Coordinates of C-alpha atoms in Angstrom, one line a residue:
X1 CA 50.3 4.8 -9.3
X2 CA 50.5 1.5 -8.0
X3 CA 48.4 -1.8 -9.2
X4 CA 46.1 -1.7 -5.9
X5 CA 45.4 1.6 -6.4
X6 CA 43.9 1.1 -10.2
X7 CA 42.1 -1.7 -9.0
X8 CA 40.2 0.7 -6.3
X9 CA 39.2 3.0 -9.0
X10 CA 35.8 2.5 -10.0
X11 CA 34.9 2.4 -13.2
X12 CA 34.2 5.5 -15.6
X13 CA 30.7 5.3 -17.4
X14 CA 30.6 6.5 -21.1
X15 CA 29.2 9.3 -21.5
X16 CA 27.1 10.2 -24.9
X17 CA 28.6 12.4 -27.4
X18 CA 26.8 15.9 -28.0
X19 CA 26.7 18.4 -31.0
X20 CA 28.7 21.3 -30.0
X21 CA 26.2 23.6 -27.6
X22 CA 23.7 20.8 -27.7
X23 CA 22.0 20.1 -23.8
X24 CA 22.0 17.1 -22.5
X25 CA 18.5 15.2 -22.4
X26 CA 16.5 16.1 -19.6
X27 CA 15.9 13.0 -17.1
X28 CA 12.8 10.9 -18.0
X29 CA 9.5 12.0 -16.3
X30 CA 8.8 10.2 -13.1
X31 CA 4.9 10.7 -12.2
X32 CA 5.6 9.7 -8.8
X33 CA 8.3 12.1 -7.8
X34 CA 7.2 15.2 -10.8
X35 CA 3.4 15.1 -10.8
X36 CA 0.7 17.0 -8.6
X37 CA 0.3 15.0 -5.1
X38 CA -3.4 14.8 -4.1
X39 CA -4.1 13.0 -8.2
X40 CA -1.1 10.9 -8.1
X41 CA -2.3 9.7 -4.7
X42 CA -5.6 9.1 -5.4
X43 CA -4.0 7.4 -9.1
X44 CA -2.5 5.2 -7.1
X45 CA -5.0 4.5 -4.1
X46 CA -8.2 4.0 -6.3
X47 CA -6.7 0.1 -7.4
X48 CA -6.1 -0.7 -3.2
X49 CA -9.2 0.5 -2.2
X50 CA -11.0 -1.5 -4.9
X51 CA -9.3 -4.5 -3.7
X52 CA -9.8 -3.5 -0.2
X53 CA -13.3 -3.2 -0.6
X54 CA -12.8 -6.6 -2.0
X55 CA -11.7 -7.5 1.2
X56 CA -14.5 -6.1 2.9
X57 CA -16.9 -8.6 1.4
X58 CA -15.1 -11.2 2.9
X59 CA -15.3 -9.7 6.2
X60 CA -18.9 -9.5 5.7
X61 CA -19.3 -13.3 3.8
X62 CA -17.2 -14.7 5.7
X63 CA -18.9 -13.1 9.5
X64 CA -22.5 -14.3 8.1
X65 CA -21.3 -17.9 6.9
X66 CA -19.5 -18.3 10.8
X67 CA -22.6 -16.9 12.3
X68 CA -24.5 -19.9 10.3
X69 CA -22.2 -22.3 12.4
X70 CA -23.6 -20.6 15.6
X71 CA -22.9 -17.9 18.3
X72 CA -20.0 -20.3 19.5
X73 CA -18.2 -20.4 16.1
X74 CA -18.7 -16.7 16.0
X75 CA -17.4 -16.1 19.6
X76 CA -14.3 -18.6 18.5
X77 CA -13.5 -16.5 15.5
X78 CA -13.2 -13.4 17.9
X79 CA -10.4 -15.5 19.6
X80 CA -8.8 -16.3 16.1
X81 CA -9.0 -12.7 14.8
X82 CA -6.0 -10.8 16.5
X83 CA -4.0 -13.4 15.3
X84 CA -4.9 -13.7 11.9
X85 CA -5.0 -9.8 11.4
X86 CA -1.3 -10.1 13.6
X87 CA -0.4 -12.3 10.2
X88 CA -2.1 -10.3 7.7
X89 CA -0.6 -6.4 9.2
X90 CA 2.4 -7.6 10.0
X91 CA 3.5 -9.4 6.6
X92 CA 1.7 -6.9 4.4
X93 CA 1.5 -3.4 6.6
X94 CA 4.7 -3.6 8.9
X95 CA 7.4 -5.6 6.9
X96 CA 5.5 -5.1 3.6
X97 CA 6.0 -1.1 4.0
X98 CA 9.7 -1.4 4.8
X99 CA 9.9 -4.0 1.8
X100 CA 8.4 -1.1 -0.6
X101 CA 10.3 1.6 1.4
X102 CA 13.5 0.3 0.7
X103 CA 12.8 -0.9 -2.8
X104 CA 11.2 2.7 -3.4
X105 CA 14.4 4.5 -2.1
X106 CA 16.6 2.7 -4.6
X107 CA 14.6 3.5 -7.3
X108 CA 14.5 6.7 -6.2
X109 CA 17.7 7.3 -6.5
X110 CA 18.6 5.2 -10.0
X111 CA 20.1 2.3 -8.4
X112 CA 17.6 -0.4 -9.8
X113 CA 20.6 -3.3 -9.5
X114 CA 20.3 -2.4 -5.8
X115 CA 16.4 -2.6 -6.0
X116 CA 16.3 -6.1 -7.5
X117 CA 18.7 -7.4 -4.3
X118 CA 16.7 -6.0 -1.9
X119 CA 13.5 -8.0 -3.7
X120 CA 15.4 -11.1 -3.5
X121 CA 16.8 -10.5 0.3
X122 CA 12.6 -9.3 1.2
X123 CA 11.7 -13.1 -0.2
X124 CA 14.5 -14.7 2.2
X125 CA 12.7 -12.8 5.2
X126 CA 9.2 -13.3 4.2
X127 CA 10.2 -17.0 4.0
X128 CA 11.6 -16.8 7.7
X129 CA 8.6 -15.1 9.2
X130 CA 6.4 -17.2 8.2
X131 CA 8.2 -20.2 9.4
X132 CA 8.0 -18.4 12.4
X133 CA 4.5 -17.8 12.7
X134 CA 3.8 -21.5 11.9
X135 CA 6.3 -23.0 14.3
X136 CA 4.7 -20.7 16.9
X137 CA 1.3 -20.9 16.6
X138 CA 1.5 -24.7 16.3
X139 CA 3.4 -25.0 19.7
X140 CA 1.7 -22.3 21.6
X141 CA -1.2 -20.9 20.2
X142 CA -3.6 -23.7 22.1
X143 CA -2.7 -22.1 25.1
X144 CA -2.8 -18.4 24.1
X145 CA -6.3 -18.9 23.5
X146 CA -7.1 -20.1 26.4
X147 CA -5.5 -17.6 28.0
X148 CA -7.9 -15.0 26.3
X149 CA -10.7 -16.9 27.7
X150 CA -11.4 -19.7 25.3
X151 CA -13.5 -22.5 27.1
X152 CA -15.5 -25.8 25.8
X153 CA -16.4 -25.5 22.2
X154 CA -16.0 -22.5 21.6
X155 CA -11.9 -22.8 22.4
X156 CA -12.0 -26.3 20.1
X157 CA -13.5 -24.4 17.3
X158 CA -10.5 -21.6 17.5
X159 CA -8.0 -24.1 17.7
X160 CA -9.2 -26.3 15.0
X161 CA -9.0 -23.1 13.0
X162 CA -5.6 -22.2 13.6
X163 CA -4.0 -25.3 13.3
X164 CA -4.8 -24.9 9.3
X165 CA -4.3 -21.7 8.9
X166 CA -1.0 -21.2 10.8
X167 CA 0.4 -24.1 8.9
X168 CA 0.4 -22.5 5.7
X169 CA 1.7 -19.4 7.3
X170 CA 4.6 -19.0 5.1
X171 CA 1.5 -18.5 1.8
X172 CA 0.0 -15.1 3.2
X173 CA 3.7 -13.9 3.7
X174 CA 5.1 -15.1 0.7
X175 CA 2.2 -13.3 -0.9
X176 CA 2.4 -9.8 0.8
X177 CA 6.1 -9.7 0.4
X178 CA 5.7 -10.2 -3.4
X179 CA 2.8 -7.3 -3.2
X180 CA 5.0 -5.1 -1.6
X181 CA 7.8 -5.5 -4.1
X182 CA 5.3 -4.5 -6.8
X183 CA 4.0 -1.3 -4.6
X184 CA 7.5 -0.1 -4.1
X185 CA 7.8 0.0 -7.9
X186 CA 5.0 1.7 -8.0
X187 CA 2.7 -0.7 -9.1
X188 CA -0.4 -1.0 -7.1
X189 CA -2.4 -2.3 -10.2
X190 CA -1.4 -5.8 -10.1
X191 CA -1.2 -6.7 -6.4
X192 CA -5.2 -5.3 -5.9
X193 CA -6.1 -7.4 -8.5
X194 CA -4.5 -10.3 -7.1
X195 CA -6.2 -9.2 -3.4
X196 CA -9.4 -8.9 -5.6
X197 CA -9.3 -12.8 -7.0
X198 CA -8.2 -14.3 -3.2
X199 CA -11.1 -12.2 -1.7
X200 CA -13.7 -14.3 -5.0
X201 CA -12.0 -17.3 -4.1
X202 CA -12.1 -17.7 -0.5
X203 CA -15.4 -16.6 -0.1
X204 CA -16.2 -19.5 -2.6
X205 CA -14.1 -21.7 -1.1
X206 CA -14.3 -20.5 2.8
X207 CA -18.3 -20.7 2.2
X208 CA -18.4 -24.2 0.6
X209 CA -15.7 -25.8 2.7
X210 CA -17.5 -24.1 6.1
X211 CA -20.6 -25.0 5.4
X212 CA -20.6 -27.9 2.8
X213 CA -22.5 -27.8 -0.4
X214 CA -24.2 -30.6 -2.5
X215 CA -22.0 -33.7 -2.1
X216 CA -18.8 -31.7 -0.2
X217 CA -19.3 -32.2 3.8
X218 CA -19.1 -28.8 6.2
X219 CA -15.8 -28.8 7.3
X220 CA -16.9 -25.6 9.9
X221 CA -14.1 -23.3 10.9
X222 CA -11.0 -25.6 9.6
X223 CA -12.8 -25.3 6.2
X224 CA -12.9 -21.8 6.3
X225 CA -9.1 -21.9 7.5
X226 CA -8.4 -23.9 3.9
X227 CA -10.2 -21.5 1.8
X228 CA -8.7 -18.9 2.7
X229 CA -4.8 -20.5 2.2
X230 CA -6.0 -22.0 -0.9
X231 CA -7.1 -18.3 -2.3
X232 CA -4.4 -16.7 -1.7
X233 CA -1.7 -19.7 -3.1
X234 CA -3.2 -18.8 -6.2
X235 CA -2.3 -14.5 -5.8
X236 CA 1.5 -16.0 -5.0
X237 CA 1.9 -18.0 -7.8
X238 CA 0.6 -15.3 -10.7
X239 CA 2.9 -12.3 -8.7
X240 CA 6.0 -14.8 -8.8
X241 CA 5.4 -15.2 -12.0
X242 CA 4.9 -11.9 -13.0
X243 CA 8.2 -10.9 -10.9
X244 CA 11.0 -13.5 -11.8
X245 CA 9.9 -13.2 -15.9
X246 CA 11.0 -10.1 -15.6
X247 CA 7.5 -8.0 -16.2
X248 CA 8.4 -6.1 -13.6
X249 CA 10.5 -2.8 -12.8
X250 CA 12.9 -4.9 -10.9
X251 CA 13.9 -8.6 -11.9
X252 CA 15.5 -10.1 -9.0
X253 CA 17.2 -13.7 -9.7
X254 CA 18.5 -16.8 -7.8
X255 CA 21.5 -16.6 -9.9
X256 CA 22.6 -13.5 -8.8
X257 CA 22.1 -13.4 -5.8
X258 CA 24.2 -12.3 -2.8
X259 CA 23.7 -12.5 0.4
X260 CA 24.5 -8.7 1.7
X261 CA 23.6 -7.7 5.3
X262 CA 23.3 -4.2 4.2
X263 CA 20.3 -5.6 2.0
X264 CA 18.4 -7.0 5.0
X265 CA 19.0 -4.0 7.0
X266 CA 17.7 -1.9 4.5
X267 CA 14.5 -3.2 4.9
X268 CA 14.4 -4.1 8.6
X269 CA 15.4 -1.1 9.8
X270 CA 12.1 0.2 8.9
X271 CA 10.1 -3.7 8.6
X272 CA 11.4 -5.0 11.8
X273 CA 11.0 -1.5 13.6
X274 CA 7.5 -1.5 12.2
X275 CA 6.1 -5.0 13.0
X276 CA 6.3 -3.5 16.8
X277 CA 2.9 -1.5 15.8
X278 CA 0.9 -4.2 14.6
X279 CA 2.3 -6.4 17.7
X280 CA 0.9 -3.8 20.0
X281 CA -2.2 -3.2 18.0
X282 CA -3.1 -7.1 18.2
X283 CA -2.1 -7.3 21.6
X284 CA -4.0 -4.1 22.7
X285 CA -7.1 -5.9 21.3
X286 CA -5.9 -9.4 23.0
X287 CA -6.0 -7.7 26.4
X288 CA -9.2 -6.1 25.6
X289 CA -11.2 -9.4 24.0
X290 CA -9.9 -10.6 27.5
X291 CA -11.3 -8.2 29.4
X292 CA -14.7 -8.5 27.7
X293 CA -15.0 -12.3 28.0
X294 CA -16.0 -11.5 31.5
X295 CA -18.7 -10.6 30.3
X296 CA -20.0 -13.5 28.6
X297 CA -20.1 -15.1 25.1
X298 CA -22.8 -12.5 23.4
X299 CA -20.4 -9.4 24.3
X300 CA -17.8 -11.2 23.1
X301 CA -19.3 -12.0 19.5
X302 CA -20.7 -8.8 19.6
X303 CA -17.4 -6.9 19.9
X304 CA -16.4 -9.1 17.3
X305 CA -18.7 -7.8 15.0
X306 CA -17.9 -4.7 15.8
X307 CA -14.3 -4.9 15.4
X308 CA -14.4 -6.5 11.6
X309 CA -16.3 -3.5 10.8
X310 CA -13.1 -1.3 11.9
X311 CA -10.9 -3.4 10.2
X312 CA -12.9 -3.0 7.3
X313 CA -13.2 0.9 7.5
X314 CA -9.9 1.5 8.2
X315 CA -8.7 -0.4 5.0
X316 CA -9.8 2.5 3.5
X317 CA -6.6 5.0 5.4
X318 CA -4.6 1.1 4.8
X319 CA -4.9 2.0 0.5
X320 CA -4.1 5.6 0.8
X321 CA -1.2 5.0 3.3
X322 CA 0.2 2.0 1.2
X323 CA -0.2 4.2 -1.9
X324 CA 2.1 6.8 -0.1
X325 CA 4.8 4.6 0.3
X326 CA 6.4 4.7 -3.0
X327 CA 5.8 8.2 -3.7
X328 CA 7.5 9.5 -0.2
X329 CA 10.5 6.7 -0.7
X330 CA 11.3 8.1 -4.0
X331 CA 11.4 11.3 -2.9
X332 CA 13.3 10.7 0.2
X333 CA 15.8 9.0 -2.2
X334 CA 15.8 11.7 -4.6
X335 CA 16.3 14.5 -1.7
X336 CA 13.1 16.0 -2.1
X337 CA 12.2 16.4 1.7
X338 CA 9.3 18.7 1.6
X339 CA 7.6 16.8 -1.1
X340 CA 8.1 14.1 0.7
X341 CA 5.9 15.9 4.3
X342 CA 3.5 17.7 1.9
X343 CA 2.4 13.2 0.4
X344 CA 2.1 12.7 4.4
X345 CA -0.2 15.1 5.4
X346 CA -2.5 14.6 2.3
X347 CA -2.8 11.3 2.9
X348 CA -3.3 12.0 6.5
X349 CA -6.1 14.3 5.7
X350 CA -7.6 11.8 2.8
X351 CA -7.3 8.8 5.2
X352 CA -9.2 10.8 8.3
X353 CA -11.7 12.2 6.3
X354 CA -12.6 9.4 4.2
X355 CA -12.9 6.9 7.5
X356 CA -14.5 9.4 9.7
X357 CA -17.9 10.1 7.5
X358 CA -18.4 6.1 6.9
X359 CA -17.7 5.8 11.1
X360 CA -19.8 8.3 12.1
X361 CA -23.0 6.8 9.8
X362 CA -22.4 3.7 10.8
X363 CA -22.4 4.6 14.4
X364 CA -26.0 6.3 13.8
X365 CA -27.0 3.5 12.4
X366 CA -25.3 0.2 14.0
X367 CA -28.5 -1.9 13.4
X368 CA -27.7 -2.1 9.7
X369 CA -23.8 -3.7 10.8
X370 CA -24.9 -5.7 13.3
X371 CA -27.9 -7.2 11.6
X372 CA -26.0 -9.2 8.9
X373 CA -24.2 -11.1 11.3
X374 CA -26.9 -12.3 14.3
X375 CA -30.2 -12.2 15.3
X376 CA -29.1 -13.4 19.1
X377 CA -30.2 -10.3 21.0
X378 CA -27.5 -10.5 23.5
X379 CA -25.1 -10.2 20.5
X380 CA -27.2 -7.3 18.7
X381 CA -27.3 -5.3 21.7
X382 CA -23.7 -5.4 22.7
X383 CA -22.7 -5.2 18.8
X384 CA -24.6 -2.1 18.4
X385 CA -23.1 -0.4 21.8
X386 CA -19.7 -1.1 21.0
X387 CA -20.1 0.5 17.3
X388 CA -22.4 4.0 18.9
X389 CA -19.4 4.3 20.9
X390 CA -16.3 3.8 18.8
X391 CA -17.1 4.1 15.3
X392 CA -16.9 8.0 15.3
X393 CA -13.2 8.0 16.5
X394 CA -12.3 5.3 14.0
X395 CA -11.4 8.4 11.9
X396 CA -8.6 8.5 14.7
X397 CA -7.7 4.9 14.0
X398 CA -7.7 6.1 10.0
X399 CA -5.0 8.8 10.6
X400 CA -2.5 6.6 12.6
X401 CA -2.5 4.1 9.6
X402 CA -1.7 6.6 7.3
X403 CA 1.1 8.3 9.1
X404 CA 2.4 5.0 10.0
X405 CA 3.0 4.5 6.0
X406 CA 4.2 7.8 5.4
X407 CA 6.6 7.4 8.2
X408 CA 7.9 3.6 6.9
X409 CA 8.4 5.4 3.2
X410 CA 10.6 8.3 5.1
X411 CA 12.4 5.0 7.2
X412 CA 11.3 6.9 10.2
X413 CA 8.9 4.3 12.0
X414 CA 10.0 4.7 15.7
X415 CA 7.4 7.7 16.4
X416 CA 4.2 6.0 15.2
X417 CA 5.8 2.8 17.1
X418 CA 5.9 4.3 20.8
X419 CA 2.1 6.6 19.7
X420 CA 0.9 2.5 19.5
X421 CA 3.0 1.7 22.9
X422 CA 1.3 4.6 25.0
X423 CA -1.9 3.3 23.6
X424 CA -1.5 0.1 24.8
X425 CA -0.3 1.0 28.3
X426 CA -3.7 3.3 28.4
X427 CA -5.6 0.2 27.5
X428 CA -4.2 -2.1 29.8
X429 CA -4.0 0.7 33.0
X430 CA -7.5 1.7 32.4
X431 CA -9.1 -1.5 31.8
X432 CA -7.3 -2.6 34.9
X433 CA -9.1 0.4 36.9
X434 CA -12.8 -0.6 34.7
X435 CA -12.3 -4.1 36.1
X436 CA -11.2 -3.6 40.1
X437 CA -14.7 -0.6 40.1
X438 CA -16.6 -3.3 38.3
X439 CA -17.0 -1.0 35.1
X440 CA -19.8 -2.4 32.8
X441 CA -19.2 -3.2 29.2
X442 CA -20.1 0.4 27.9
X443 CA -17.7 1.9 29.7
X444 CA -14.9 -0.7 28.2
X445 CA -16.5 0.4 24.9
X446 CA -15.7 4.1 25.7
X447 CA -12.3 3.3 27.1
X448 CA -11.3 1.7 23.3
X449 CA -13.0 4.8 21.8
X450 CA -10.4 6.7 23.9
X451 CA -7.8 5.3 23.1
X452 CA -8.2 5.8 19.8
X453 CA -8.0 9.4 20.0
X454 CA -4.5 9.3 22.0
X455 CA -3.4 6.8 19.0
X456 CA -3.9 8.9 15.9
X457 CA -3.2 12.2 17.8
X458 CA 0.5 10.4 18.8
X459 CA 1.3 9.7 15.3
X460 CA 0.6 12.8 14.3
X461 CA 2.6 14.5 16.4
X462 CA 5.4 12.2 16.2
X463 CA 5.4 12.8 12.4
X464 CA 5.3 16.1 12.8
X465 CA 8.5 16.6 15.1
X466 CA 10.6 14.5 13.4
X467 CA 13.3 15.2 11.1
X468 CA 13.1 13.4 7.5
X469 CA 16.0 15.0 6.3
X470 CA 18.7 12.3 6.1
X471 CA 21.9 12.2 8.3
X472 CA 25.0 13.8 6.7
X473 CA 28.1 12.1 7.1
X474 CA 31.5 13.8 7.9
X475 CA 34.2 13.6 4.8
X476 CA 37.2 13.4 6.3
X477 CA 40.2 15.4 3.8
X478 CA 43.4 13.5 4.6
X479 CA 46.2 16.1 6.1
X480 CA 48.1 18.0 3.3
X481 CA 51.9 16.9 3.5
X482 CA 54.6 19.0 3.0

């Protein structure tokens, strides 16, 4: 045997040495891949919907503190919110899911050298995004809210906003990168906690820099902007820590590292495939805040009220999905398959369920929504429409977000990508035929309902008719020679 053919070989681990008719130890329990489903869900769910709900107070603080500033502050907010939540689902949801997808498959299958490249290479792309975002928000995002009908005031307000936020962008993605690393270990303790003390602090800081307090000024909306960067500087610096001094399942390390493209397709062949969703998502509700600015500034801020209550209700189906991830990675990676369909469709189930009953009080009883936010009538009224008529499909909204998950933890995104495409296209086709009959608000309101239904019906489908199990590749046997 020649030299270049030792040096091919890979190397032989040692194995332990056993009595004579002893058994070898039986693999250490793994609760995520051995335990019962709907429990170890619901184990791991319970810590993201705390911090979720976390969440949800800022939503509601920080709606009530900008409805201090005014109906234009709220109004410019409505402007600022798609991108913001384009940010926040995109960093966290989209590339965050392929991040914990691919870390969760590794583990899954026992390489946990490969696991702690892929953490360093989902830092490297985190880093790049958010340069991104910042370059392109500072250079165009003046004009894309103008194009969604920002005017006077209530356009400088949004700007002023965004010029803060968008140039720390790289902070929220540095920070949901490191939370996904954690969740595809499994660990969802330590990134709610750290979405629990940012939600504290920036509803401290956002309220006190927003409106002033004793001897600090109101800084209005670019106050709030700083809060909310400063909050969560403080969740990336304790989840590096924790990370890189090795605490954590993986230990990733700049000394170590290699730059591998394998590593970064790994996790965009799910993340990059994935950020399409929340792309369409924010710019389905661009086209539709443009479509109700036509209608004047109280619809708009009314919608807006309406639509943080969504976001805040379909956290809910965001903690069970994200909770999915690692199980349904683990087993795709340890060729469980039908363990891996049977986490989907409980979290499905969980996630509509759990969504629907809070939608469908609320929509009985909008007034108790609406009423933290504005006493404007104008507002109230169109607030309070907008939630009788959507709220009770947000259940629909609920099940997309879950399947979405499940499918990033399988790496099989495109489905739940094109059930987001055909809702855009209905959006944009029917408001199109709302505006040229001169369709009132109410019937906008019922076309978003509608196209909530089509979303979370697509994904489920497209989950459903796709294969999980992974490709098999040909071996080919070199010909025998005589």
């Amino acid at each position: 045997m020649s030299d270049v053919a030792v040096a091919e070989l890979p190397p032989v681990a040692a194995e332990p040495l056993l009595r004579p008719g002893a058994e070898p130890p039986p693999p250490p329990n793994n609760p995520l891949l051995d335990d019962a489903i709907l429990p170890t869900l619901l184990r791991l769910a319970w810590p993201n919907v705390l911090a979720l709900t976390a969440g949800t107070c800022v939503v509601v603080a920080e709606t009530s503190y900008i409805g201090r500033l005014g109906t234009e502050a709220l109004a410019a907010m409505a402007l600022v919110f798609p991108f913001v939540i384009l940010t926040m689902t995109m960093s966290g949801g989209a590339m965050g899911g392929g991040v914990a997808s691919a870390i969760a498959r590794a583990l899954g299958s026992g390489d946990q050298e490969r696991a702690a490249q892929l953490a360093m290479h989902a830092l490297l792309i985190g880093l790049g995004f958010g340069v991104v975002f910042t370059l392109g928000m500072l250079i165009f995002g003046a004009r894309a809210l103008e194009l969604l009908g920002g005017r006077g005031n209530v356009l400088a307000q949004a700007i002023s906003y965004v010029h803060i936020f968008f140039a720390g962008a790289v902070v929220p993605w540095l920070m949901n990168t490191l939370a996904a690393i954690l969740r595809g270990t499994g660990n969802m303790k330590l990134p709610s906690l750290m979405i629990l003390n940012s939600a504290v602090l920036q509803i401290v800081l956002g309220g006190t820099l927003g409106l002033g307090l004793g001897p600090i000024p109101s800084f209005g909306m670019p106050g709030v902007a700083a809060g909310t960067l400063t909050a969560f500087s403080t969740s990336v610096a304790v989840m590096a820590w924790y990370i890189f001094s090795g605490r954590a399942r993986v230990q990733p390390s700049f000394s170590g590292l290699r730059i591998e493209r394998g590593m970064f397709f790994d996790i965009l062949k799910v993340g990059a495939v994935a950020c399409f969703t929340p792309l369409q998502s924010v710019l389905t509700i661009t086209i539709f805040t443009h479509m109700l600015a036509h209608f004047g500034t109280a619809v708009l801020a009314g919608y807006g009220i309406g639509a943080r209550l969504e976001f805040m209700l379909t956290s809910i189906a965001f903690a069970v999905g994200i909770a999915s991830v690692p199980m349904i990675g683990m087993a795709i990676g340890a060729g469980r398959i039908k363990r891996a369909r049977r986490i989907a469709w409980t979290a499905a189930l969980v996630s509509f369920l759990s969504v629907g009953v809070f939608g469908s009080a609320i929509a009985m009883f909008p007034h108790l929504w609406v009423d933290l936010f504005s006493s404007d009538p104008g507002v109230k009224l169109a607030g309070e429409r907008y939630l009788q008529a959507a709220a009770p499909f947000y259940a629909f909204i609920g099940l997309s977000i879950s399947l979405y998950f499940s499918a990033q933890g399988a790496a099989k995104v495109l489905g739940p990508v094109l059930a987001q495409t055909a809702r855009l296209i209905f959006v944009v086709i029917g408001g199109w035929l709302l505006m040229i009959n001169h369709g009132s608000a109410g019937n906008f309101f019922a076309l978003a309902a509608a196209s909530m239904v089509l979303l979370g019906l697509g994904c489920a489908l497209s989950v459903l008719v796709t294969r999980w199990e992974p490709k098999k590749v040909a071996v080919m046997t070199p010909p025998m020679v005589d």
